[in-house]
C-alpha cells in the first residue's frame, strides 16, 4: 500500500513494523527505509518530504519512541503538512501490568493530528491505511497517526486475506479542488473592484493548492499588491513589481506598511493567524476584508468579512480571473505608485546591511548572497527564530520555480526537514538556512545524510549563540546583562564545518562574506551532503516588526 500511495521513503527509528520493513526490502526495494538518530527528526524529515513534494511523508517509531514522534508532529500540524505516523502500541493481554516501555500514547497524539486511531486487528490494515492517507491530504492537510498493536507493531506479522486497494487520488495535496459558490466569487470581485487600496495576503493554502501563478495573474490583472505569510513566501518572486514582502511578525517592513495602508485585505489560503498579522495588528481588526479558503471554518475567524469564498485556491482564482473587470485596474495607479515607493524605501534602508563586508559577517549579507546565487529551481528551507526573521525579511525568491518552506515555530526543524525535502525532490537543489542553536538540535543527522547520500546543503548562521533571545534578556536584566544572563543564550565557539567533515560530509567554513558565493557553488556541486559554517556577528539583531 505504501507503494500504491507513491511513498519513496519511510523515516524511522527501529524497531517498528519489522516484518513490513523486511517485506519492503524483498518486494519494494525502491522504498528507502531511512533509519534516523531520533524520532523527532524522523517526523521532521517526513514533514520536509511532504512540503517539498506535496505527497504524504511517512515516519514511524516503536512504542518507547512514540512521544518523541508525537513531539515531531507538532510542527507539521501547525504548518498543515500531510505526515503519516506509525507507532507500536500496547497489547490487550498485558496493558496496565507495568509492561516494559509502555504508557498510553494515544492522548498525546490527539492535539497534533487530524486522525488518531489504533489498528488492533491485522484485517484492518487496508481500510485504516486508506483513511490515514485520505485524512492527511484532505481539506486543510495535516498529520495523522496509526498505532499498531504490539510495542513494535507486531500485528504486521499476522496474516489475513486482504485487498490492498489504494486510492492514488489521496497520494498528493490537494485530492479535490472544490469549486466555490459563484455568488461569493462575484461578491469578492465587486469588493476588489470598489477598493482604492486593496492588498492580497497569500498564505500556505496557495502553496498547497499550487496556485502561485494564479495569485500573480489576478494581482496583475487587477493591479493589486501581494504580501505573503512566511508559509506563502513562494507565491511571488521578490522583485515582482507587485511584491511587497512577507507580512506580520517575521516580516519585511514594506509589507507591514502596505497592509496597514490598505482599505481592503484579501486573504487567500491564509489562516490570518497571529504570526501573519503580527497578532492582529497588521491589518488591525476591523479593516475591511475578504477571504478565500478551502476550509470553511477558517473564513472570518479573525477578521469580519465582506465576502467569504469557500473553495480550492486555484479553481477559485481561475473563476475570479475570468470574471475580473480589468478596466478598473487603471484607477489604482496612485496606490501602485505609493506601494512602489514604500518598497524602494525598504531597499534603500537595508542596502548597506545587505551588501556589508563586515567581519564577523552580517546575516543580511548571507541572505543577499542567497538571493543572488541560489539556483532557479532551488528549494529553500528555513528554521525559526532569527533564521525565520532574516530570511523572511531579507531573502528574495528570484523566480516562480523556487520553493520556500519555513518552520512554523519549532527551533531545529529546518536541518532534518531539508534532508526530507531532498528525499522528496531528489532532482532539485535544497538549501537550508539555520542558526547554530537550531543546527545543534539534530546535528547527528549529518551522519544519516551521509549514509543515505542525501545531498542537501545546510547554511549555518553561526554566531555562537541563540542571539534572538538577547533582546528579551536585556529587557529582564534592566538593560545590561550579567555574565550569568549571557550564559542563558551563548554557547562555546564551534566549528561545524570540521564536525561535518568528521561525519563524512563536505564542511566549508566561511569567515569573509566575499567567500560565500564560491562556497555555495562548491557545496551545490559536491556529490555529498554539505554544511557551510558561516561565522557571523553575535550582535546582529533582526529588525522587529513594524505595526
Ligand atoms: C522548540 C523550541 N524551543 C525554543 C524556542 C525559542 N527560540 C526561538 S529562537 C531561539 C534561539 C535561536 O538561536 P539560533 O538558531 O542560533 O539563531 P540566532 O538567534 O542565534 O540567529 C530560541 C531558543 C523555539 N522557537 N523552539
Coordinates of C-alpha atoms and ligand atoms in Angstrom, one line a residue:
X1 CA 0.0 0.0 0.0
X2 CA 2.9 2.4 0.6
X3 CA 4.0 1.7 -2.9
X4 CA 0.4 2.2 -4.1
X5 CA 0.4 5.6 -2.5
X6 CA 3.7 6.6 -4.2
X7 CA 5.8 6.6 -1.0
X8 CA 9.5 6.6 -1.7
X9 CA 10.9 7.0 1.8
X10 CA 10.0 6.0 5.4
X11 CA 11.8 7.8 8.1
X12 CA 12.1 5.9 11.5
X13 CA 14.0 4.7 14.4
X14 CA 13.8 0.9 14.7
X15 CA 12.2 -1.3 15.7
X16 CA 8.8 -0.9 14.3
X17 CA 6.8 -3.0 11.8
X18 CA 9.9 -5.3 11.4
X19 CA 8.0 -7.7 9.1
X20 CA 6.8 -4.8 7.0
X21 CA 10.3 -3.4 6.6
X22 CA 11.7 -6.9 5.7
X23 CA 9.0 -7.3 3.1
X24 CA 9.8 -3.9 1.7
X25 CA 13.3 -4.9 1.0
X26 CA 12.1 -8.1 -0.6
X27 CA 9.2 -6.8 -2.6
X28 CA 9.6 -3.0 -2.9
X29 CA 13.4 -2.2 -2.7
X30 CA 12.6 1.2 -4.2
X31 CA 11.2 2.4 -0.9
X32 CA 14.1 3.7 1.2
X33 CA 13.9 2.8 4.9
X34 CA 15.8 5.8 6.4
X35 CA 16.9 5.0 10.0
X36 CA 17.5 8.3 11.8
X37 CA 19.1 9.3 15.1
X38 CA 15.8 10.3 16.7
X39 CA 12.1 10.0 16.2
X40 CA 11.6 13.8 16.2
X41 CA 14.0 14.3 13.3
X42 CA 12.3 11.4 11.5
X43 CA 9.0 13.3 11.8
X44 CA 10.7 16.5 10.6
X45 CA 12.2 14.6 7.6
X46 CA 8.7 13.3 6.7
X47 CA 7.4 16.8 7.1
X48 CA 10.1 18.3 4.8
X49 CA 9.5 15.5 2.3
X50 CA 5.7 16.3 2.3
X51 CA 6.0 20.0 2.0
X52 CA 8.6 19.8 -0.8
X53 CA 6.8 17.1 -2.9
X54 CA 3.1 17.6 -2.0
X55 CA 3.0 13.9 -1.2
X56 CA 2.4 12.5 2.3
X57 CA 5.6 11.9 4.3
X58 CA 5.8 8.7 6.4
X59 CA 7.5 8.3 9.7
X60 CA 7.5 5.6 12.4
X61 CA 8.6 4.7 15.9
X62 CA 8.2 1.8 18.3
X63 CA 6.2 2.3 21.4
X64 CA 9.0 3.8 23.5
X65 CA 9.7 6.4 20.9
X66 CA 6.1 7.3 20.3
X67 CA 6.0 10.6 22.2
X68 CA 9.3 11.7 20.6
X69 CA 7.5 11.2 17.3
X70 CA 4.4 13.0 18.6
X71 CA 6.6 15.9 19.5
X72 CA 7.8 16.0 15.9
X73 CA 4.2 16.1 14.6
X74 CA 3.5 19.4 16.4
X75 CA 5.3 21.3 13.6
X76 CA 3.5 19.7 10.6
X77 CA 0.3 20.2 12.5
X78 CA 1.0 23.9 12.8
X79 CA 2.1 24.0 9.2
X80 CA -0.8 22.0 7.7
X81 CA 1.6 19.4 6.3
X82 CA 0.4 15.8 5.5
X83 CA 2.5 13.5 7.6
X84 CA 1.5 9.8 8.2
X85 CA 3.0 8.5 11.5
X86 CA 3.0 4.8 12.6
X87 CA 3.8 3.6 16.1
X88 CA 3.7 0.4 18.1
X89 CA 1.2 0.2 20.8
X90 CA 0.0 -1.9 23.8
X91 CA -1.3 -5.4 23.7
X92 CA -4.8 -6.0 25.2
X93 CA -3.4 -9.1 27.1
X94 CA -0.7 -7.2 29.0
X95 CA -1.7 -3.5 29.2
X96 CA -1.9 -1.9 32.7
X97 CA 0.6 -4.5 34.0
X98 CA 3.7 -2.4 34.0
X99 CA 4.8 -3.7 30.7
X100 CA 8.3 -2.7 29.7
X101 CA 8.4 0.8 28.0
X102 CA 4.7 1.2 27.7
X103 CA 2.3 4.1 28.5
X104 CA -0.9 5.1 26.8
X105 CA 0.4 7.2 24.0
X106 CA -2.8 7.9 22.2
X107 CA -3.8 11.1 24.1
X108 CA -0.5 12.7 23.2
X109 CA -1.2 12.4 19.5
X110 CA -4.7 13.9 19.8
X111 CA -3.7 17.6 19.7
X112 CA -1.3 17.2 16.8
X113 CA -3.2 15.0 14.4
X114 CA -6.3 15.2 12.2
X115 CA -6.9 11.5 12.6
X116 CA -5.5 9.4 15.5
X117 CA -6.5 5.7 15.6
X118 CA -5.5 2.2 16.7
X119 CA -5.1 -0.8 14.4
X120 CA -5.9 -3.8 16.6
X121 CA -6.6 -6.4 14.0
X122 CA -4.5 -7.3 11.0
X123 CA -7.5 -7.3 8.7
X124 CA -8.0 -3.6 9.4
X125 CA -4.7 -2.7 7.7
X126 CA -6.1 -1.7 4.3
X127 CA -9.1 0.4 5.4
X128 CA -7.2 2.2 8.1
X129 CA -4.3 2.9 5.8
X130 CA -6.7 4.4 3.3
X131 CA -8.3 6.5 5.9
X132 CA -4.9 7.8 7.2
X133 CA -3.8 8.9 3.7
X134 CA -7.3 10.3 3.0
X135 CA -7.3 12.4 6.1
X136 CA -3.7 13.6 5.8
X137 CA -4.2 15.3 2.4
X138 CA -7.8 16.4 2.5
X139 CA -9.2 19.9 3.2
X140 CA -6.5 21.6 5.3
X141 CA -3.8 18.9 5.3
X142 CA -2.2 17.7 8.5
X143 CA -0.6 14.8 10.3
X144 CA -2.3 11.5 11.1
X145 CA -1.3 8.7 13.4
X146 CA -1.9 4.9 13.3
X147 CA -0.9 2.9 16.4
X148 CA -0.4 -0.8 15.5
X149 CA -1.0 -3.4 18.1
X150 CA 2.3 -4.7 19.7
X151 CA 5.1 -2.5 21.0
X152 CA 6.8 -2.9 17.7
X153 CA 3.6 -3.1 15.8
X154 CA 3.9 -6.9 15.7
X155 CA 0.3 -7.2 14.3
X156 CA 2.1 -6.9 10.9
X157 CA 3.5 -10.4 11.4
X158 CA 0.0 -11.9 11.4
X159 CA -1.8 -12.9 8.2
X160 CA -5.2 -12.3 6.7
X161 CA -6.9 -12.2 3.3
X162 CA -6.8 -8.5 2.4
X163 CA -7.3 -6.4 -0.6
X164 CA -4.5 -3.8 -0.8
X165 CA -6.7 -1.3 -2.6
X166 CA -5.2 2.2 -2.9
X167 CA -6.7 5.5 -3.9
X168 CA -3.9 7.3 -5.7
X169 CA -6.1 10.5 -5.6
X170 CA -5.1 10.7 -1.9
X171 CA -1.4 10.4 -2.6
X172 CA -1.0 14.1 -3.0
X173 CA -2.3 17.5 -2.0
X174 CA -5.0 18.5 -3.0
X175 CA -7.1 15.4 -3.6
X176 CA -10.1 17.5 -4.6
X177 CA -10.5 21.0 -5.9
X178 CA -13.8 22.2 -4.6
X179 CA -15.5 24.9 -6.7
X180 CA -16.7 28.0 -4.9
X181 CA -20.2 29.3 -5.0
X182 CA -20.5 31.7 -7.9
X183 CA -22.3 34.4 -5.8
X184 CA -19.5 34.5 -3.3
X185 CA -16.9 34.9 -6.2
X186 CA -18.9 37.8 -7.6
X187 CA -19.2 39.4 -4.2
X188 CA -15.4 39.2 -3.7
X189 CA -14.8 40.6 -7.2
X190 CA -17.2 43.5 -6.6
X191 CA -15.4 44.5 -3.3
X192 CA -12.0 44.2 -5.0
X193 CA -13.2 46.4 -7.9
X194 CA -14.5 49.0 -5.5
X195 CA -11.4 49.2 -3.3
X196 CA -8.9 52.0 -3.9
X197 CA -6.0 50.5 -1.9
X198 CA -6.5 46.7 -1.9
X199 CA -3.8 44.2 -1.0
X200 CA -3.6 40.4 -1.2
X201 CA -2.2 38.4 1.7
X202 CA -1.3 35.0 0.3
X203 CA -0.7 32.1 2.7
X204 CA 0.3 28.4 2.8
X205 CA -3.0 27.4 1.2
X206 CA -1.7 28.9 -2.0
X207 CA 1.3 26.5 -1.8
X208 CA -1.0 23.6 -1.0
X209 CA -3.2 24.4 -4.0
X210 CA -0.3 25.1 -6.3
X211 CA -2.0 28.4 -7.0
X212 CA 1.1 30.7 -7.0
X213 CA 0.8 31.6 -10.7
X214 CA -2.9 32.2 -10.3
X215 CA -2.4 34.7 -7.5
X216 CA 0.1 36.6 -9.5
X217 CA -2.2 36.6 -12.6
X218 CA -5.1 38.0 -10.6
X219 CA -2.8 40.6 -8.9
X220 CA -1.5 41.7 -12.3
X221 CA -5.0 41.8 -13.9
X222 CA -6.4 44.0 -11.1
X223 CA -3.2 45.7 -10.1
X224 CA -3.2 44.6 -6.5
X225 CA 0.0 44.4 -4.5
X226 CA 0.8 41.0 -2.9
X227 CA 2.1 40.4 0.6
X228 CA 2.6 36.8 1.8
X229 CA 2.7 34.9 5.1
X230 CA 6.0 33.2 5.8
X231 CA 4.4 30.0 4.7
X232 CA 3.3 31.5 1.5
X233 CA 6.5 33.3 0.7
X234 CA 7.0 31.4 -2.6
X235 CA 3.7 32.8 -4.0
X236 CA 5.6 35.6 -5.8
X237 CA 9.2 36.4 -6.7
X238 CA 10.7 39.1 -4.5
X239 CA 11.4 41.6 -7.3
X240 CA 8.0 41.4 -9.0
X241 CA 6.7 45.0 -9.1
X242 CA 3.6 44.0 -7.1
X243 CA 5.5 42.0 -4.4
X244 CA 5.8 43.8 -1.1
X245 CA 7.3 41.0 1.0
X246 CA 6.3 38.9 4.0
X247 CA 3.8 40.5 6.3
X248 CA 3.4 40.0 10.1
X249 CA 5.9 39.4 12.9
X250 CA 8.8 37.8 11.0
X251 CA 8.4 40.2 8.1
X252 CA 9.6 42.9 5.8
X253 CA 8.8 46.5 6.8
X254 CA 7.4 47.4 3.4
X255 CA 4.8 44.6 3.6
X256 CA 3.5 45.7 7.0
X257 CA 3.3 49.3 5.9
X258 CA 1.4 48.4 2.7
X259 CA -1.1 46.1 4.5
X260 CA -1.7 48.8 7.2
X261 CA -2.4 51.4 4.4
X262 CA -4.9 49.1 2.6
X263 CA -8.6 49.8 2.5
X264 CA -9.3 46.1 1.7
X265 CA -7.3 43.0 2.5
X266 CA -7.9 39.8 0.5
X267 CA -6.7 36.8 2.4
X268 CA -6.0 33.8 0.2
X269 CA -5.2 30.4 1.8
X270 CA -4.2 32.2 5.0
X271 CA -5.4 31.4 8.5
X272 CA -4.9 35.1 9.3
X273 CA -3.2 33.8 12.4
X274 CA -1.0 35.7 14.9
X275 CA 2.3 35.4 13.1
X276 CA 0.9 36.6 9.7
X277 CA -1.0 39.6 11.2
X278 CA 1.6 40.5 13.9
X279 CA -1.1 39.4 16.4
X280 CA -3.9 41.0 14.6
X281 CA -2.3 44.5 14.4
X282 CA -1.4 44.2 10.7
X283 CA -4.0 44.8 9.5
X284 CA -5.9 45.9 12.6
X285 CA -9.1 44.0 13.2
X286 CA -11.9 46.0 11.6
X287 CA -10.1 46.5 8.4
X288 CA -12.4 45.6 5.5
X289 CA -11.5 42.0 4.4
X290 CA -12.4 39.2 2.1
X291 CA -11.1 35.7 2.4
X292 CA -10.7 32.6 0.2
X293 CA -10.1 29.3 1.8
X294 CA -10.7 25.6 1.3
X295 CA -11.6 25.2 5.0
X296 CA -15.0 26.9 5.8
X297 CA -14.1 27.1 9.5
X298 CA -11.2 29.5 8.6
X299 CA -13.4 32.0 6.9
X300 CA -13.9 35.0 9.2
X301 CA -12.2 33.5 12.2
X302 CA -10.1 36.6 12.9
X303 CA -11.4 39.4 10.6
X304 CA -15.1 40.1 10.0
X305 CA -15.6 39.5 6.2
X306 CA -17.3 41.5 3.5
X307 CA -17.1 38.3 1.4
X308 CA -16.2 34.7 2.2
X309 CA -15.3 32.3 -0.6
X310 CA -15.1 28.6 0.2
X311 CA -13.1 26.7 -2.4
X312 CA -9.8 25.5 -3.6
X313 CA -7.5 28.5 -4.3
X314 CA -6.5 27.5 -7.8
X315 CA -10.0 27.0 -9.2
X316 CA -11.4 30.0 -7.2
X317 CA -8.7 32.3 -8.7
X318 CA -9.3 31.0 -12.2
X319 CA -13.0 31.9 -11.7
X320 CA -12.1 35.3 -10.4
X321 CA -9.7 36.0 -13.2
X322 CA -12.4 35.0 -15.7
X323 CA -14.8 37.5 -14.1
X324 CA -12.3 40.2 -13.3
X325 CA -13.0 43.7 -14.7
X326 CA -9.5 44.8 -15.8
X327 CA -10.7 48.3 -16.7
X328 CA -10.8 49.2 -13.0
X329 CA -7.1 48.4 -12.6
X330 CA -6.1 51.8 -14.0
X331 CA -7.8 53.6 -11.2
X332 CA -5.2 52.2 -8.8
X333 CA -2.2 53.9 -10.4
X334 CA -1.7 56.2 -7.4
X335 CA -1.8 53.2 -5.0
X336 CA 0.6 51.2 -7.0
X337 CA 3.0 54.2 -7.1
X338 CA 2.7 54.6 -3.4
X339 CA 3.4 50.9 -2.9
X340 CA 6.4 51.1 -5.2
X341 CA 7.8 54.0 -3.1
X342 CA 7.3 52.1 0.1
X343 CA 9.2 49.1 -1.3
X344 CA 12.0 51.3 -2.7
X345 CA 12.4 52.9 0.8
X346 CA 12.9 49.5 2.3
X347 CA 15.6 48.6 -0.2
X348 CA 17.4 51.9 0.4
X349 CA 17.2 51.4 4.2
X350 CA 18.7 47.9 4.1
X351 CA 21.1 48.2 1.1
X352 CA 24.2 48.8 3.3
X353 CA 23.4 45.8 5.5
X354 CA 22.6 43.5 2.6
X355 CA 25.9 44.3 0.9
X356 CA 28.0 44.7 4.1
X357 CA 31.6 43.4 4.0
X358 CA 31.8 43.4 7.8
X359 CA 33.8 40.7 9.7
X360 CA 32.2 38.8 11.5
X361 CA 29.7 38.6 8.7
X362 CA 26.3 40.2 8.8
X363 CA 23.4 37.7 8.3
X364 CA 21.7 40.2 6.0
X365 CA 24.6 39.7 3.6
X366 CA 24.2 35.9 3.6
X367 CA 20.5 36.4 2.7
X368 CA 21.5 38.8 -0.1
X369 CA 24.1 36.3 -1.5
X370 CA 21.5 33.5 -1.4
X371 CA 19.1 35.8 -3.3
X372 CA 21.8 36.3 -5.9
X373 CA 23.2 32.8 -6.2
X374 CA 20.5 30.2 -5.5
X375 CA 19.6 28.1 -8.5
X376 CA 16.3 29.0 -10.2
X377 CA 14.7 25.7 -9.1
X378 CA 16.1 25.6 -5.5
X379 CA 14.0 24.5 -2.5
X380 CA 14.9 26.9 0.4
X381 CA 14.2 25.5 3.9
X382 CA 14.4 27.9 6.8
X383 CA 14.4 27.5 10.6
X384 CA 12.5 29.6 13.0
X385 CA 13.7 32.4 15.3
X386 CA 16.2 34.7 13.8
X387 CA 16.6 32.4 10.8
X388 CA 12.9 33.0 10.0
X389 CA 13.2 36.7 10.6
X390 CA 16.4 37.1 8.5
X391 CA 15.3 35.1 5.5
X392 CA 11.6 36.0 5.7
X393 CA 12.5 39.7 5.6
X394 CA 15.8 39.8 3.6
X395 CA 15.7 37.0 1.1
X396 CA 14.2 37.4 -2.3
X397 CA 13.0 34.4 -4.4
X398 CA 14.2 35.1 -7.9
X399 CA 11.7 33.1 -9.9
X400 CA 8.5 31.1 -9.9
X401 CA 10.3 27.7 -9.8
X402 CA 11.9 28.3 -6.5
X403 CA 10.2 27.0 -3.4
X404 CA 10.3 28.2 0.2
X405 CA 9.5 26.3 3.3
X406 CA 9.7 27.6 6.8
X407 CA 9.5 26.3 10.4
X408 CA 6.1 27.1 11.9
X409 CA 7.8 27.7 15.2
X410 CA 10.0 24.8 16.2
X411 CA 13.7 25.5 16.5
X412 CA 15.8 22.8 15.0
X413 CA 13.2 21.7 12.4
X414 CA 14.9 23.0 9.3
X415 CA 18.0 20.8 9.1
X416 CA 16.2 17.5 9.1
X417 CA 13.3 19.0 7.1
X418 CA 15.8 19.9 4.4
X419 CA 17.0 16.4 4.3
X420 CA 13.4 15.2 3.9
X421 CA 12.9 17.8 1.2
X422 CA 15.8 16.4 -0.7
X423 CA 14.4 12.9 -0.5
X424 CA 11.1 14.1 -1.8
X425 CA 12.6 16.1 -4.6
X426 CA 16.0 14.5 -5.4
X427 CA 16.3 16.3 -8.7
X428 CA 16.2 19.8 -7.1
X429 CA 18.9 21.6 -5.1
X430 CA 17.9 22.0 -1.5
X431 CA 19.5 24.8 0.6
X432 CA 18.7 25.1 4.3
X433 CA 19.3 28.2 6.4
X434 CA 19.5 27.7 10.2
X435 CA 21.1 29.3 13.2
X436 CA 23.6 27.4 15.3
X437 CA 21.2 26.7 18.1
X438 CA 18.8 25.3 15.5
X439 CA 21.5 23.1 14.0
X440 CA 22.6 21.7 17.3
X441 CA 19.2 20.0 17.8
X442 CA 19.6 17.3 15.2
X443 CA 23.3 17.6 14.3
X444 CA 23.6 13.8 14.5
X445 CA 21.5 13.6 11.3
X446 CA 24.6 14.7 9.3
X447 CA 25.6 11.1 9.6
X448 CA 22.2 10.0 8.3
X449 CA 22.6 12.3 5.3
X450 CA 26.0 10.9 4.5
X451 CA 24.8 7.3 5.0
X452 CA 21.9 7.9 2.6
X453 CA 23.6 10.3 0.2
X454 CA 21.0 13.0 1.0
X455 CA 22.9 15.8 -0.7
X456 CA 21.3 18.8 0.8
X457 CA 23.2 22.0 1.5
X458 CA 22.9 23.5 5.0
X459 CA 24.0 27.0 5.7
X460 CA 24.6 27.7 9.4
X461 CA 24.4 31.3 10.6
X462 CA 27.0 30.6 13.4
X463 CA 27.1 33.4 15.9
X464 CA 27.9 31.1 18.8
X465 CA 24.6 31.8 20.4
X466 CA 20.8 31.9 20.2
X467 CA 21.0 35.7 19.9
X468 CA 17.3 36.1 19.1
X469 CA 17.0 35.8 22.9
X470 CA 19.3 38.7 23.5
X471 CA 16.7 41.5 23.4
X472 CA 14.4 39.6 25.8
X473 CA 17.2 39.0 28.4
X474 CA 18.4 42.6 28.0
X475 CA 15.0 43.7 29.0
X476 CA 14.6 41.5 32.1
X477 CA 18.1 42.4 33.2
X478 CA 17.2 46.1 33.0
X479 CA 19.4 46.8 30.0
X480 CA 22.8 45.3 30.9
X481 CA 23.1 41.6 31.3
X482 CA 25.3 39.8 33.8
X483 CA 27.7 37.1 32.7
X484 CA 25.1 34.7 34.1
X485 CA 22.5 36.3 31.9
X486 CA 24.6 35.8 28.8
X487 CA 25.1 32.2 29.7
X488 CA 21.4 31.6 29.1
X489 CA 21.8 32.2 25.3
X490 CA 25.5 31.9 24.4
X491 CA 27.5 28.8 23.5
X492 CA 31.0 27.6 23.2
X493 CA 32.5 28.5 19.8
X494 CA 32.2 25.6 17.5
X495 CA 33.5 24.8 14.0
X496 CA 30.6 23.0 12.3
X497 CA 32.5 22.5 9.1
X498 CA 35.0 20.4 11.0
X499 CA 32.3 18.3 12.6
X500 CA 30.6 17.8 9.3
X501 CA 33.8 16.6 7.7
X502 CA 34.4 14.2 10.6
X503 CA 31.0 12.7 9.8
X504 CA 31.8 12.4 6.0
X505 CA 30.0 15.5 4.7
X506 CA 31.6 18.4 3.0
X507 CA 32.3 21.1 5.5
X508 CA 33.2 24.7 4.5
X509 CA 33.9 27.4 6.9
X510 CA 33.2 31.0 5.7
X511 CA 34.7 33.9 7.6
X512 CA 34.5 36.6 5.0
X513 CA 31.3 37.4 3.1
X514 CA 33.1 37.6 -0.3
X515 CA 33.9 33.8 0.1
X516 CA 30.3 32.8 0.4
X517 CA 29.3 32.6 -3.3
X518 CA 32.2 30.2 -4.1
X519 CA 31.4 28.1 -1.0
X520 CA 27.8 27.8 -2.1
X521 CA 28.7 26.8 -5.6
X522 CA 31.1 24.2 -4.3
X523 CA 28.5 22.8 -1.9
X524 CA 25.9 22.6 -4.6
X525 CA 28.3 20.8 -6.9
X526 CA 29.5 18.3 -4.3
X527 CA 28.0 14.9 -4.6
X528 CA 27.6 14.6 -0.8
X529 CA 25.8 16.5 1.9
X530 CA 27.4 19.9 2.7
X531 CA 27.5 22.2 5.7
X532 CA 28.6 25.8 5.1
X533 CA 29.5 27.2 8.5
X534 CA 29.3 31.0 8.3
X535 CA 30.9 32.9 11.2
X536 CA 28.5 35.8 11.9
X537 CA 28.1 38.7 14.2
X538 CA 26.7 37.9 17.7
X539 CA 25.5 41.5 18.0
X540 CA 23.4 41.4 14.7
X541 CA 19.8 41.5 15.6
X542 CA 17.0 41.3 13.1
X543 CA 14.7 44.3 12.7
X544 CA 11.5 43.9 14.7
X545 CA 8.1 44.1 13.1
X546 CA 6.6 47.5 12.2
X547 CA 3.0 47.7 13.4
Ligands
LIG1 C1 11.5 24.0 20.3 C2 11.8 25.5 20.5 N1 12.3 25.8 21.7 C3 12.6 27.1 21.9 C4 12.4 28.1 21.0 C5 12.7 29.6 21.3 N2 13.7 30.1 20.5 C6 13.4 30.8 19.4 S1 14.8 31.4 18.6 C7 15.8 30.7 19.7 C8 17.3 30.9 19.6 C9 17.7 30.7 18.1 O1 19.1 30.6 18.0 P1 19.9 30.3 16.7 O2 19.2 29.2 15.9 O3 21.3 30.1 17.0 O4 19.7 31.6 15.8 P2 20.1 33.1 16.3 O5 19.0 33.6 17.1 O6 21.4 33.0 17.0 O7 20.3 33.8 15.0 C10 15.1 30.0 20.7 C11 15.7 29.3 21.8 C12 11.8 27.7 19.8 N3 11.4 28.5 18.8 N4 11.5 26.4 19.6

